[in-house]
Amino acid sequence: MSRADLVVVANRLPVDRDDDGGWRTSPGGLVTALEPVVRRTRGAWVGWPGRADLQIDPFTVDGIDLVPIALSADEVASYYEGFSNDTIWPLYHDVISAPRYRRVWWDAYVRVNRRFAEAAASSAAPGATVWVHDYQLQLVPSLLREARPDLTIGYFHHIPFPAYGLYSQLPWRRQVLEGLLGADVIGFQRVADAGNFAACVRRLLHYETKASGIRVPTADGGSRTTLARAFPISIDAAAYIELAQRPEVQARAREIRESMGSPRTVLLGVDRLDYTKGIRHRLKAYGELLSEGRLQVEDVTLVQVASPSRERVDAYVQLRDEIEQTVSRINGDFDTLGHTAIRYLHQTHPREEMVALYLAADVMLVTALRDGMNLVAKEYVASRIDNRGVLILSEFAGAADELGMALRVNPHDIDALKQALMRAIEMPGAEQGRRMRALRRRVVDNDIDLWSRSFLDALEAARRHKEDA
Ligand code: GDG
């Protein structure tokens, strides 16, 4: 395999194993965004193939060179489920669930980050650009810079970056900041995340920050600048529009409504089953509206898709139990033989089905307690080619910075959430149209392609700046 001018490094490879042992590209947003650039530049992608103890040589799928990183079962438990998903994830989401700080997990995190960095270093051509993704790989930028000072390194952080008061809990808080600062460009979802990061750097490392630049001292006594700013991620809006235009998807949307007894209002929630998504708060508000008689099951149904996630992490096992108990209590209290309060689907569905659900839903509920961006909000908006439907959007989701015409809520305020629900259910068509048109313009004009281009442009500017220096 030849060395590449563009190397993407992410926890997962962009492929899934199919039943006959072959590989096909997985359909996620990041893959859609990066695949064309990686293919065009004959680039490489470094990542874990998704199964423990799988030792495979680099291979090529659809013109992309894939460099698999092997993880033992123990490393999956310590680096991935442990440090990434039981330490960093809860800490960076404002400690909604208590982070666990275990030294053996940290050791595994360092070891695995080193493995990713070594693979990236040997895949990159002289002077190449490397784009590292997300919280599982925060040490890779500096490890890579040590090994290959000729590279231009970018890092994008898909989840929030917490305020100093929380971040400072992390026993390895300095190492993680130093790890990230190995990058030339660090991208965050929100301006506030970039601000939190810069504040942590000032307070813990005492480096100087100016606008979006951070002055990082170098071994020779000089310094270099790392750019840390917001690059809000988006979706492949055209792909959602295309799906929403398909007659069979529209027919499916009608069928979904009919199968529920054609209620006047369909409410929808689509989330990975995660404690950051505010599913319990949403159920609480909805349950209260039913018990106060302000809503009736004959008129309204809530469809909650909760796709299975991190099922071996304790906090997720507990959350699933709580949610399922609440759903069955609400359904037990309010269902009739012909109507049900909540259709709960602990399943994943093909993307066509998701778009049919978006089209079938009068009200989309995004009530995250903390969320980097929340792509579901943008997908709902892009799919509503009929300019109908209402988006209820938590102010704690990154998407709230851009989607100002949504009904903004603080999901902790259950009364406000109930009010927003009633307002959405009763919103006249003209107001829905006005809001939805503005929302759609925003998402269509700022799609995933623009996102990846602006990040890569910033990296290119950093590369030229280094050459000139
Ligand atoms: C992280 C950050 C940030 C869900 N269920 C099904 C399904 N999905 C798809 C959605 C959406 C994606 O999964 C979820 O993306 P989100 O952005 O909503 O949330 P996270 O998974 O937490 O993603 C987040 C994101 O990274 C990107 O930077 O926005 O803040 O936490 O695309 O549609 N897709 C299909 N079937 C399902 O059942 N096909």
Coordinates of C-alpha atoms and ligand atoms in Angstrom, one line a residue:
M1 CA 0.0 0.0 0.0
S2 CA 1.5 3.4 -1.0
R3 CA 1.7 6.2 1.5
A4 CA -1.2 8.7 1.3
D5 CA -1.4 12.5 1.1
L6 CA -4.6 12.5 3.2
V7 CA -5.0 10.1 6.2
V8 CA -8.2 10.0 8.3
V9 CA -7.8 8.5 11.7
A10 CA -11.0 7.5 13.6
N11 CA -11.9 5.0 16.2
R12 CA -13.9 2.9 13.6
L13 CA -13.1 2.1 10.1
P14 CA -15.8 3.3 7.7
V15 CA -16.8 -0.3 6.8
D16 CA -18.9 -3.1 8.3
R17 CA -18.4 -6.8 7.7
D18 CA -21.3 -8.3 5.7
D19 CA -22.6 -11.9 6.1
D20 CA -20.3 -13.5 3.5
G21 CA -17.2 -12.1 5.2
G22 CA -16.7 -9.2 2.8
W23 CA -16.7 -5.5 3.7
R24 CA -19.0 -2.7 2.7
T25 CA -18.9 1.0 3.6
S26 CA -21.0 1.8 6.5
P27 CA -23.7 4.5 5.9
G28 CA -22.9 7.1 8.6
G29 CA -22.6 10.8 8.0
L30 CA -18.9 11.1 8.6
V31 CA -18.3 8.4 6.0
T32 CA -20.5 10.1 3.5
A33 CA -18.6 13.4 4.1
L34 CA -15.1 12.1 4.0
E35 CA -15.3 9.1 1.6
P36 CA -15.3 11.3 -1.6
V37 CA -12.3 13.3 -0.5
V38 CA -10.4 10.3 0.7
R39 CA -11.1 8.5 -2.6
R40 CA -10.2 11.5 -4.7
T41 CA -6.9 11.9 -3.0
R42 CA -6.2 8.1 -2.9
G43 CA -6.2 8.6 0.8
A44 CA -6.1 6.2 3.7
W45 CA -8.3 5.6 6.7
V46 CA -6.9 4.2 10.0
G47 CA -9.4 2.7 12.4
W48 CA -10.7 -0.3 14.4
P49 CA -12.7 -2.9 12.4
G50 CA -15.2 -3.2 15.2
R51 CA -14.5 -6.6 16.5
A52 CA -12.0 -7.6 19.3
D53 CA -8.9 -9.7 18.4
L54 CA -9.3 -9.2 14.7
Q55 CA -5.8 -9.0 13.2
I56 CA -6.0 -8.1 9.5
D57 CA -3.7 -6.5 7.0
P58 CA -4.5 -3.3 5.3
F59 CA -7.0 -3.7 2.4
T60 CA -8.9 -1.6 -0.1
V61 CA -12.7 -1.1 -0.3
D62 CA -14.2 1.1 -3.0
G63 CA -10.9 2.9 -3.7
I64 CA -10.1 3.7 0.0
D65 CA -7.1 2.2 1.6
L66 CA -8.1 0.9 5.0
V67 CA -5.6 0.4 7.8
P68 CA -7.1 -1.8 10.6
I69 CA -6.0 -1.4 14.2
A70 CA -6.3 -4.5 16.3
L71 CA -7.8 -4.3 19.8
S72 CA -7.8 -7.1 22.2
A73 CA -11.0 -7.9 24.1
D74 CA -9.4 -6.4 27.2
E75 CA -8.6 -3.2 25.3
V76 CA -12.1 -2.9 24.0
A77 CA -13.2 -3.1 27.7
S78 CA -10.6 -0.6 29.0
Y79 CA -9.8 1.8 26.2
Y80 CA -13.2 1.9 24.5
E81 CA -16.0 1.0 26.9
G82 CA -13.9 2.2 29.9
F83 CA -11.9 5.3 29.4
S84 CA -13.7 6.6 26.2
N85 CA -17.3 5.8 27.1
D86 CA -17.3 5.7 30.9
T87 CA -14.8 8.4 31.7
I88 CA -14.5 10.9 28.9
W89 CA -18.1 10.7 27.6
P90 CA -19.9 11.4 30.9
L91 CA -17.3 14.0 32.0
Y92 CA -17.5 15.9 28.7
H93 CA -21.4 15.7 28.8
D94 CA -21.4 17.7 32.0
V95 CA -21.3 14.7 34.4
I96 CA -25.0 13.8 33.7
S97 CA -23.8 10.3 34.7
A98 CA -20.8 10.0 37.1
P99 CA -17.5 9.5 35.3
R100 CA -15.2 6.7 36.5
Y101 CA -11.6 7.5 36.8
R102 CA -9.6 4.3 36.6
R103 CA -5.8 4.3 36.2
V104 CA -5.8 0.9 34.2
W105 CA -8.2 2.4 31.7
W106 CA -6.0 5.5 31.3
D107 CA -3.0 3.2 30.7
A108 CA -4.9 1.3 28.0
Y109 CA -6.0 4.6 26.4
V110 CA -2.4 5.8 26.1
R111 CA -1.3 2.4 24.7
V112 CA -4.1 2.3 22.1
N113 CA -3.7 6.0 21.1
R114 CA 0.0 5.2 20.5
R115 CA -0.9 2.3 18.3
F116 CA -3.3 4.5 16.2
A117 CA -0.6 7.2 16.0
E118 CA 2.1 4.7 14.8
A119 CA -0.2 3.4 12.1
A120 CA -1.1 6.9 11.0
A121 CA 2.6 7.8 10.9
S122 CA 3.5 4.9 8.7
S123 CA 0.5 5.5 6.3
A124 CA 1.2 9.2 5.7
A125 CA 3.4 10.4 2.8
P126 CA 6.0 13.1 3.4
G127 CA 4.2 16.4 4.1
A128 CA 0.8 14.7 4.2
T129 CA -2.3 15.9 6.0
V130 CA -3.8 13.8 8.8
W131 CA -7.3 14.3 10.1
V132 CA -8.0 12.7 13.5
H133 CA -11.5 12.3 14.8
D134 CA -13.0 12.4 18.3
Y135 CA -12.6 11.8 21.9
Q136 CA -11.3 8.3 21.7
L137 CA -8.1 9.6 20.1
Q138 CA -7.2 12.8 22.0
L139 CA -3.5 11.9 22.4
V140 CA -3.0 11.0 18.7
P141 CA -2.2 14.6 17.5
S142 CA 0.8 15.1 19.8
L143 CA 2.1 11.5 19.4
L144 CA 1.9 11.9 15.7
R145 CA 3.6 15.3 15.7
E146 CA 6.5 13.8 17.7
A147 CA 7.0 11.0 15.2
R148 CA 6.3 13.1 12.1
P149 CA 6.9 16.8 12.4
D150 CA 6.5 17.2 8.7
L151 CA 2.7 16.4 8.8
T152 CA -0.1 18.9 9.0
I153 CA -2.5 17.6 11.7
G154 CA -6.2 18.3 12.2
Y155 CA -8.4 17.0 15.0
F156 CA -12.2 17.3 15.1
H157 CA -14.1 16.9 18.4
H158 CA -17.6 15.6 17.8
I159 CA -18.8 15.9 21.4
P160 CA -18.9 18.9 23.8
F161 CA -15.9 20.2 25.6
P162 CA -16.8 20.9 29.2
A163 CA -16.2 24.0 31.3
Y164 CA -13.0 24.2 33.4
G165 CA -14.8 23.5 36.6
L166 CA -15.7 20.0 35.3
Y167 CA -12.8 19.3 33.1
S168 CA -10.4 19.8 35.9
Q169 CA -11.7 16.7 37.6
L170 CA -9.8 14.6 35.1
P171 CA -6.7 13.2 36.7
W172 CA -4.9 13.3 33.4
R173 CA -6.2 16.8 32.4
R174 CA -2.8 18.2 31.4
Q175 CA -1.8 15.2 29.3
V176 CA -5.1 15.3 27.4
L177 CA -4.7 19.0 26.6
E178 CA -1.1 18.5 25.5
G179 CA -2.3 15.6 23.3
L180 CA -4.9 17.7 21.5
L181 CA -2.5 20.6 21.1
G182 CA -0.3 18.5 18.9
A183 CA -2.8 19.4 16.1
D184 CA -2.5 22.5 13.9
V185 CA -6.2 22.9 13.8
I186 CA -8.7 21.7 16.5
G187 CA -12.3 21.8 15.5
F188 CA -15.3 22.0 17.9
Q189 CA -19.0 21.9 17.3
R190 CA -19.8 25.2 19.1
V191 CA -18.1 28.5 19.8
A192 CA -18.6 27.7 23.5
D193 CA -16.7 24.4 23.2
A194 CA -13.7 26.2 21.7
G195 CA -14.0 28.8 24.4
N196 CA -14.0 26.1 27.2
F197 CA -11.0 24.5 25.6
A198 CA -9.0 27.7 25.4
A199 CA -9.9 28.5 29.0
C200 CA -8.7 25.1 30.2
V201 CA -5.4 25.6 28.3
R202 CA -4.9 29.0 29.9
R203 CA -5.6 27.8 33.4
L204 CA -3.9 24.5 33.3
L205 CA -1.0 25.0 30.9
H206 CA -0.7 28.8 31.1
Y207 CA -0.3 29.2 27.4
E208 CA -1.3 32.4 25.7
T209 CA -4.5 32.4 23.6
K210 CA -5.5 35.2 21.2
A211 CA -8.8 35.0 19.2
S212 CA -8.8 31.4 18.0
G213 CA -5.0 31.0 18.2
I214 CA -3.2 29.2 21.0
R215 CA 0.5 29.8 21.3
V216 CA 2.1 26.4 22.0
P217 CA 5.8 26.4 23.2
T218 CA 8.1 24.2 21.2
A219 CA 11.2 22.2 22.3
D220 CA 13.6 24.7 20.7
G221 CA 12.3 27.5 23.0
G222 CA 10.1 29.0 20.2
S223 CA 6.4 28.5 19.7
R224 CA 3.9 27.6 17.1
T225 CA 0.2 28.4 16.8
T226 CA -2.7 25.9 17.1
L227 CA -6.0 27.1 15.7
A228 CA -9.0 26.1 18.0
R229 CA -12.4 27.1 16.7
A230 CA -15.9 26.0 15.9
F231 CA -16.7 24.0 12.7
P232 CA -20.3 22.9 13.3
I233 CA -20.9 19.6 11.6
S234 CA -23.8 18.9 9.3
I235 CA -25.5 16.3 7.2
D236 CA -25.7 15.3 3.6
A237 CA -28.9 17.3 3.1
A238 CA -29.3 16.4 -0.6
A239 CA -29.4 12.7 0.3
Y240 CA -32.2 13.3 2.8
I241 CA -34.2 15.4 0.3
E242 CA -33.8 12.7 -2.4
L243 CA -35.1 10.1 0.0
A244 CA -38.0 12.3 1.1
Q245 CA -39.0 12.8 -2.5
R246 CA -39.3 9.1 -3.3
P247 CA -42.9 8.0 -3.7
E248 CA -42.3 4.7 -1.8
V249 CA -40.9 6.6 1.2
Q250 CA -43.9 9.0 1.2
A251 CA -46.2 6.0 0.9
R252 CA -44.5 4.4 3.9
A253 CA -44.9 7.6 5.9
R254 CA -48.7 7.4 5.3
E255 CA -48.7 3.8 6.1
I256 CA -46.9 4.4 9.4
R257 CA -49.6 6.9 10.5
E258 CA -52.4 4.6 9.4
S259 CA -50.9 1.7 11.3
M260 CA -51.2 3.8 14.5
G261 CA -54.9 4.5 13.9
S262 CA -54.3 7.8 12.1
P263 CA -53.8 10.0 15.2
R264 CA -54.2 13.7 14.7
T265 CA -50.6 14.2 16.0
V266 CA -47.5 12.0 15.8
L267 CA -44.6 13.0 18.0
L268 CA -41.2 11.5 17.3
G269 CA -38.0 10.9 19.2
V270 CA -34.9 9.3 17.5
D271 CA -31.9 8.8 19.7
R272 CA -29.1 6.3 20.5
L273 CA -30.2 5.0 23.9
D274 CA -28.0 7.4 25.8
Y275 CA -28.4 9.3 29.1
T276 CA -27.3 12.5 27.3
K277 CA -30.3 12.5 25.0
G278 CA -33.0 13.5 27.6
I279 CA -35.3 10.7 26.8
R280 CA -36.6 10.4 30.4
H281 CA -37.4 14.2 30.5
R282 CA -39.4 13.9 27.3
L283 CA -41.3 10.9 28.7
K284 CA -42.0 12.7 31.9
A285 CA -43.5 15.8 30.1
Y286 CA -45.6 13.7 27.8
G287 CA -46.8 11.4 30.6
E288 CA -47.9 14.5 32.7
L289 CA -49.8 15.9 29.7
L290 CA -51.7 12.6 29.3
S291 CA -52.5 12.3 33.0
E292 CA -53.7 15.9 33.2
G293 CA -56.0 15.2 30.3
R294 CA -54.4 17.9 28.1
L295 CA -53.6 15.1 25.6
Q296 CA -55.6 12.0 24.7
V297 CA -54.2 8.8 23.2
E298 CA -56.9 8.9 20.6
D299 CA -55.3 12.1 19.3
V300 CA -51.6 11.7 19.8
T301 CA -48.9 9.0 19.7
L302 CA -45.3 9.3 20.6
V303 CA -42.9 7.1 18.5
Q304 CA -39.6 6.7 20.3
V305 CA -36.8 5.1 18.4
A306 CA -34.0 4.2 20.9
S307 CA -31.3 2.5 19.0
P308 CA -29.2 0.1 21.0
S309 CA -25.9 1.6 22.2
R310 CA -22.9 0.7 24.5
E311 CA -24.9 -2.2 26.0
R312 CA -22.0 -3.4 28.1
V313 CA -21.5 -0.2 30.0
D314 CA -23.4 -0.2 33.3
A315 CA -24.9 3.2 33.1
Y316 CA -26.5 2.2 29.7
V317 CA -28.0 -1.0 31.1
Q318 CA -29.5 1.0 34.0
L319 CA -30.9 3.7 31.7
R320 CA -32.5 1.1 29.4
D321 CA -34.3 -0.4 32.4
E322 CA -35.5 2.9 33.6
I323 CA -36.8 4.0 30.2
E324 CA -38.5 0.7 29.5
Q325 CA -40.2 0.8 32.9
T326 CA -41.4 4.4 32.3
V327 CA -42.7 3.5 28.8
S328 CA -44.6 0.5 30.0
R329 CA -46.1 2.5 33.0
I330 CA -47.3 5.2 30.7
N331 CA -48.7 2.7 28.2
G332 CA -50.3 0.7 31.0
D333 CA -52.0 3.8 32.4
F334 CA -53.2 5.4 29.1
D335 CA -53.5 2.8 26.3
T336 CA -56.8 1.8 25.0
L337 CA -57.3 -1.4 22.9
G338 CA -57.2 0.7 19.8
H339 CA -54.6 3.3 20.7
T340 CA -51.2 3.4 22.3
A341 CA -49.5 6.3 24.0
I342 CA -45.9 5.3 23.1
R343 CA -44.5 3.2 20.3
Y344 CA -41.1 2.3 21.7
L345 CA -38.6 0.7 19.2
H346 CA -35.3 -0.5 20.7
Q347 CA -34.0 -1.2 17.2
T348 CA -32.1 0.3 14.3
H349 CA -33.8 0.9 11.1
P350 CA -32.6 1.5 7.5
R351 CA -32.3 5.1 6.5
E352 CA -35.4 5.0 4.2
E353 CA -37.5 4.0 7.2
M354 CA -36.0 6.9 9.3
V355 CA -36.9 9.4 6.6
A356 CA -40.5 7.9 6.4
L357 CA -40.7 8.4 10.2
Y358 CA -39.5 12.0 9.9
L359 CA -42.2 12.6 7.2
A360 CA -44.8 11.0 9.4
A361 CA -44.0 13.1 12.4
D362 CA -45.8 16.4 13.2
V363 CA -43.4 17.1 16.0
M364 CA -39.8 16.1 16.4
L365 CA -38.5 16.1 20.0
V366 CA -34.8 16.7 20.5
T367 CA -34.4 17.2 24.2
A368 CA -30.8 16.4 24.8
L369 CA -29.3 17.4 28.2
R370 CA -26.0 17.9 26.4
D371 CA -25.1 17.0 22.8
G372 CA -22.2 18.0 20.6
M373 CA -24.4 18.8 17.6
N374 CA -27.4 16.3 17.2
L375 CA -27.7 15.3 13.6
V376 CA -31.2 14.0 14.0
A377 CA -32.5 17.6 14.3
K378 CA -30.9 18.5 11.0
E379 CA -32.1 15.3 9.3
Y380 CA -35.7 16.0 10.3
V381 CA -35.5 19.5 8.9
A382 CA -33.9 18.4 5.6
S383 CA -36.5 15.7 5.1
R384 CA -39.5 18.1 5.5
I385 CA -39.7 19.0 1.8
D386 CA -43.4 19.8 2.5
N387 CA -42.3 22.6 4.9
R388 CA -44.5 21.2 7.6
G389 CA -43.7 19.9 11.1
V390 CA -42.3 21.4 14.2
L391 CA -38.9 20.9 15.7
I392 CA -38.6 21.1 19.5
L393 CA -34.9 21.6 20.2
S394 CA -32.9 21.6 23.4
E395 CA -30.7 24.6 23.9
F396 CA -28.0 22.2 25.2
A397 CA -27.6 20.6 21.7
G398 CA -25.0 22.2 19.4
A399 CA -27.7 22.4 16.7
A400 CA -29.5 25.1 18.8
D401 CA -26.8 27.6 17.8
E402 CA -27.8 27.4 14.1
L403 CA -31.5 26.3 14.2
G404 CA -32.9 29.5 15.8
M405 CA -36.4 29.0 14.3
A406 CA -36.9 25.7 16.2
L407 CA -38.9 25.8 19.5
R408 CA -36.1 26.1 22.0
V409 CA -36.4 24.4 25.3
N410 CA -34.5 23.8 28.5
P411 CA -35.3 20.0 28.9
H412 CA -34.8 20.2 32.7
D413 CA -37.7 22.5 32.9
I414 CA -40.6 20.0 32.6
D415 CA -43.3 22.7 32.6
A416 CA -41.6 24.5 29.8
L417 CA -41.2 21.3 27.9
K418 CA -44.9 20.6 28.3
Q419 CA -45.7 24.1 27.1
A420 CA -43.5 23.7 24.1
L421 CA -45.2 20.4 23.3
M422 CA -48.6 21.9 23.4
R423 CA -47.5 24.9 21.4
A424 CA -46.0 22.6 18.7
I425 CA -49.1 20.4 18.6
E426 CA -51.4 23.4 18.2
M427 CA -49.1 25.4 15.8
P428 CA -51.0 26.7 12.8
G429 CA -49.7 25.5 9.4
A430 CA -48.6 29.0 8.3
E431 CA -46.3 29.4 11.3
Q432 CA -44.9 25.8 10.8
G433 CA -44.2 26.7 7.2
R434 CA -42.4 30.0 8.1
R435 CA -40.2 28.3 10.7
M436 CA -39.5 25.2 8.6
R437 CA -38.5 27.2 5.5
A438 CA -35.9 29.1 7.5
L439 CA -34.6 26.0 9.2
R440 CA -34.3 24.1 5.9
R441 CA -32.4 27.0 4.3
R442 CA -29.9 26.9 7.1
V443 CA -29.3 23.1 6.8
V444 CA -29.3 23.0 3.0
D445 CA -26.8 25.9 2.8
N446 CA -24.5 24.5 5.4
D447 CA -24.3 20.8 4.6
I448 CA -21.6 18.2 5.4
D449 CA -19.7 19.0 2.2
L450 CA -19.2 22.6 3.3
W451 CA -18.2 21.4 6.7
S452 CA -15.4 19.1 5.5
R453 CA -14.2 21.6 2.9
S454 CA -13.9 24.4 5.5
F455 CA -12.0 22.2 7.9
L456 CA -9.7 21.0 5.2
D457 CA -9.2 24.6 3.9
A458 CA -8.2 25.6 7.5
L459 CA -5.7 22.8 7.5
E460 CA -4.4 23.8 4.1
A461 CA -3.9 27.4 5.4
A462 CA -2.0 26.0 8.4
R463 CA 0.2 24.0 6.0
R464 CA 1.0 27.0 3.9
H465 CA 1.7 29.1 7.0
K466 CA 4.2 26.5 8.2
E467 CA 5.9 26.5 4.8
D468 CA 6.3 30.2 4.8
A469 CA 7.6 30.3 8.4
Ligands
GDG1 C1 -22.1 12.1 18.0 C2 -22.4 13.3 18.9 C3 -22.8 14.7 17.0 C4 -30.0 6.7 15.0 N1 -30.8 5.6 15.1 C5 -30.8 5.1 13.8 C6 -30.0 5.9 13.0 N2 -29.5 6.9 13.8 C7 -28.6 7.9 13.2 C8 -29.3 9.2 13.2 C9 -28.0 10.2 13.2 C10 -27.0 9.4 14.0 O1 -27.5 8.1 14.1 C11 -27.0 10.0 15.4 O2 -26.3 11.2 15.4 P1 -26.5 12.3 16.5 O3 -25.8 13.5 16.1 O4 -27.9 12.5 16.7 O5 -25.9 11.6 17.8 P2 -24.6 10.7 18.3 O6 -24.7 9.3 17.8 O7 -24.5 10.9 19.8 O8 -23.3 11.4 17.5 C12 -23.4 14.3 18.3 C13 -22.4 13.6 16.1 O9 -21.5 12.7 16.8 C14 -21.7 14.1 14.8 O10 -20.6 14.9 15.1 O11 -23.9 15.5 16.3 O12 -23.6 15.4 19.2 O13 -22.9 12.8 20.2 O14 -27.5 10.3 11.9 O15 -30.1 9.3 12.0 N3 -29.8 5.7 11.7 C15 -30.4 4.6 11.2 N4 -31.2 3.8 11.9 C16 -31.4 4.0 13.2 O16 -32.2 3.2 13.9 N5 -30.2 4.3 9.8

